[in-house]
Short mmCIF file of C-alpha atoms in Angstrom, two decimals:
data_model
loop_
_atom_site.label_atom_id
_atom_site.label_comp_id
_atom_site.label_asym_id
_atom_site.label_seq_id
_atom_site.Cartn_x
_atom_site.Cartn_y
_atom_site.Cartn_z
CA UNK E 1 0.00 0.00 0.00
CA UNK E 2 1.41 3.43 -0.92
CA UNK E 3 1.66 6.22 1.61
CA UNK E 4 0.52 9.78 0.94
CA UNK E 5 1.85 12.96 2.53
CA UNK E 6 0.41 16.44 2.51
CA UNK E 7 2.67 19.45 2.74
CA UNK E 8 1.66 22.54 4.58
CA UNK E 9 3.16 24.77 7.16
CA UNK E 10 1.98 21.62 8.76
CA UNK E 11 2.42 18.51 6.61
CA UNK E 12 0.24 15.45 6.36
CA UNK E 13 0.52 11.88 5.04
CA UNK E 14 -2.06 9.49 3.60
CA UNK E 15 -1.85 5.72 3.40
CA UNK E 16 -4.33 4.96 0.61
CA UNK E 17 -4.62 4.83 -3.13
CA UNK E 18 -6.52 7.73 -4.67
CA UNK E 19 -7.68 8.93 -8.06
CA UNK E 20 -5.80 8.79 -11.35
CA UNK E 21 -2.15 9.74 -11.71
CA UNK E 22 -0.82 12.32 -14.15
CA UNK E 23 2.84 12.87 -15.02
CA UNK E 24 4.48 16.20 -15.75
CA UNK E 25 7.35 16.79 -18.16
CA UNK E 26 9.90 15.86 -15.45
CA UNK E 27 8.21 12.48 -14.96
CA UNK E 28 6.78 13.34 -11.53
CA UNK E 29 3.37 11.74 -10.93
CA UNK E 30 0.53 13.79 -9.48
CA UNK E 31 -2.91 12.88 -8.22
CA UNK E 32 -5.95 14.88 -7.20
CA UNK E 33 -7.69 13.74 -4.02
CA UNK E 34 -11.47 13.47 -3.59
CA UNK E 35 -11.42 16.93 -2.02
CA UNK E 36 -9.52 18.34 -5.02
CA UNK E 37 -6.09 18.69 -3.43
CA UNK E 38 -3.08 17.95 -5.67
CA UNK E 39 -0.42 15.58 -4.40
CA UNK E 40 2.95 14.54 -5.80
CA UNK E 41 4.19 10.94 -5.76
CA UNK E 42 7.64 10.42 -4.24
CA UNK E 43 9.08 7.03 -5.20
CA UNK E 44 10.82 6.38 -1.91
CA UNK E 45 14.36 5.16 -1.69
CA UNK E 46 17.35 5.84 0.48
CA UNK E 47 19.18 9.02 1.41
CA UNK E 48 21.66 10.32 3.95
CA UNK E 49 19.78 12.18 6.66
CA UNK E 50 21.18 14.64 9.18
CA UNK E 51 23.98 17.13 9.52
CA UNK E 52 27.38 16.43 7.92
CA UNK E 53 29.41 14.17 10.21
CA UNK E 54 26.22 12.98 11.95
CA UNK E 55 24.51 11.51 8.90
CA UNK E 56 22.82 8.14 8.77
CA UNK E 57 21.19 6.22 5.94
CA UNK E 58 17.39 6.17 5.88
CA UNK E 59 15.23 4.01 3.60
CA UNK E 60 11.67 5.13 2.87
CA UNK E 61 8.72 3.53 1.12
CA UNK E 62 6.95 5.47 -1.66
CA UNK E 63 4.47 8.14 -0.57
CA UNK E 64 2.44 11.12 -1.77
CA UNK E 65 2.87 14.68 -0.49
CA UNK E 66 0.70 17.72 -1.09
CA UNK E 67 1.95 19.74 -4.01
CA UNK E 68 1.20 22.99 -2.14
CA UNK E 69 1.08 24.09 1.47
CA UNK E 70 -2.23 23.74 3.30
CA UNK E 71 -4.07 27.03 3.04
CA UNK E 72 -6.28 28.84 5.52
CA UNK E 73 -9.15 28.26 3.10
CA UNK E 74 -8.64 24.49 3.51
CA UNK E 75 -8.83 24.87 7.31
CA UNK E 76 -11.98 26.97 6.95
CA UNK E 77 -13.60 24.37 4.67
CA UNK E 78 -13.24 21.82 7.50
CA UNK E 79 -14.61 24.37 10.02
CA UNK E 80 -11.35 24.45 11.98
CA UNK E 81 -10.12 27.57 13.80
CA UNK E 82 -7.48 29.55 11.92
CA UNK E 83 -4.37 30.02 14.09
CA UNK E 84 -2.54 32.09 11.45
CA UNK E 85 -1.14 35.55 12.10
CA UNK E 86 -1.01 36.52 8.41
CA UNK E 87 -4.68 36.12 7.46
CA UNK E 88 -5.87 35.32 3.94
CA UNK E 89 -7.71 32.36 2.43
CA UNK E 90 -4.89 31.66 -0.06
CA UNK E 91 -2.13 32.05 2.56
CA UNK E 92 -0.62 28.94 4.13
CA UNK E 93 -1.66 27.97 7.64
CA UNK E 94 1.05 29.06 10.07
CA UNK E 95 1.41 29.31 13.85
CA UNK E 96 -0.39 25.95 14.06
CA UNK E 97 0.11 23.64 17.06
CA UNK E 98 0.95 19.99 16.38
CA UNK E 99 -2.37 18.85 17.88
CA UNK E 100 -4.30 21.18 15.54
CA UNK E 101 -2.33 19.81 12.59
CA UNK E 102 -3.28 16.27 13.65
CA UNK E 103 -6.94 17.33 13.96
CA UNK E 104 -6.73 18.73 10.41
CA UNK E 105 -5.38 15.36 9.22
CA UNK E 106 -8.25 13.51 10.90
CA UNK E 107 -10.91 15.90 9.58
CA UNK E 108 -9.52 15.75 6.04
CA UNK E 109 -9.50 11.95 6.26
CA UNK E 110 -13.14 11.87 7.37
CA UNK E 111 -14.14 14.33 4.62
CA UNK E 112 -12.74 11.91 2.02
CA UNK E 113 -14.23 8.77 3.61
CA UNK E 114 -10.89 7.53 4.99
CA UNK E 115 -9.94 6.25 8.43
CA UNK E 116 -8.41 8.71 10.87
CA UNK E 117 -4.74 8.10 11.68
CA UNK E 118 -4.72 9.85 15.06
CA UNK E 119 -6.41 8.63 18.23
CA UNK E 120 -7.71 11.90 19.66
CA UNK E 121 -7.52 10.58 23.24
CA UNK E 122 -3.85 9.54 23.16
CA UNK E 123 -2.65 11.27 19.94
CA UNK E 124 -0.95 8.05 18.89
CA UNK E 125 -0.72 7.57 15.15
CA UNK E 126 -1.97 4.40 13.51
CA UNK E 127 0.47 4.12 10.61
CA UNK E 128 -1.70 1.37 9.10
CA UNK E 129 -4.80 3.61 8.76
CA UNK E 130 -5.65 4.78 5.26
CA UNK E 131 -6.15 8.44 6.24
CA UNK E 132 -3.90 11.48 6.37
CA UNK E 133 -1.11 11.99 8.90
CA UNK E 134 1.85 14.27 9.46
CA UNK E 135 5.09 13.12 7.83
CA UNK E 136 7.93 11.76 9.90
CA UNK E 137 11.08 13.86 10.13
CA UNK E 138 12.75 11.52 7.62
CA UNK E 139 9.85 11.77 5.13
CA UNK E 140 9.87 15.56 5.36
CA UNK E 141 13.65 15.84 4.87
CA UNK E 142 13.50 13.40 1.93
CA UNK E 143 10.76 15.48 0.27
CA UNK E 144 12.54 18.78 0.88
CA UNK E 145 15.85 17.53 -0.54
CA UNK E 146 14.06 16.70 -3.80
CA UNK E 147 16.51 13.96 -4.77
CA UNK E 148 19.63 16.07 -4.23
CA UNK E 149 22.69 14.93 -2.26
CA UNK E 150 23.52 18.37 -0.82
CA UNK E 151 22.48 19.84 2.53
CA UNK E 152 19.73 21.87 0.84
CA UNK E 153 17.95 21.14 -2.45
CA UNK E 154 19.72 24.18 -3.97
CA UNK E 155 23.23 23.27 -2.71
CA UNK E 156 25.23 23.51 0.50
CA UNK E 157 25.57 27.28 0.92
CA UNK E 158 23.57 28.69 3.86
CA UNK E 159 23.90 32.20 2.37
CA UNK E 160 21.42 31.08 -0.33
CA UNK E 161 18.68 30.30 2.20
CA UNK E 162 17.01 33.66 1.47
#
């Protein structure tokens, strides 16, 4: 079963197949979820995670991640409170607590007829559920590096972080 991740100022993962895949000119596959959110397929694989000198090899299964950050409009659609300082429907959700991000994952899962990943009494994640969840640190770093071998997807120079 393939995993799916959603990116946002909070990021989410899904463990279910969804609608049809499309490929762009770079060969990256995309899907559109039942709620109309675009996700990119990451093939999984191995990469070196961590700071230079403290790196370790991580192997990941394939997964999907949201193509865009989760917007305040998406929070509003699910009738969730907007924690953002910089208001605007098209703006990404920011200043969000982890618990609120997990609630978003559960609500999005329910909206699409999927099983919730988070137990809202204990906040434990059921990684076998077919709903959305937040990515692990390794999944997030793998997605952000975009297949590169450098510290950042654009190279190793911190001065280019702007």
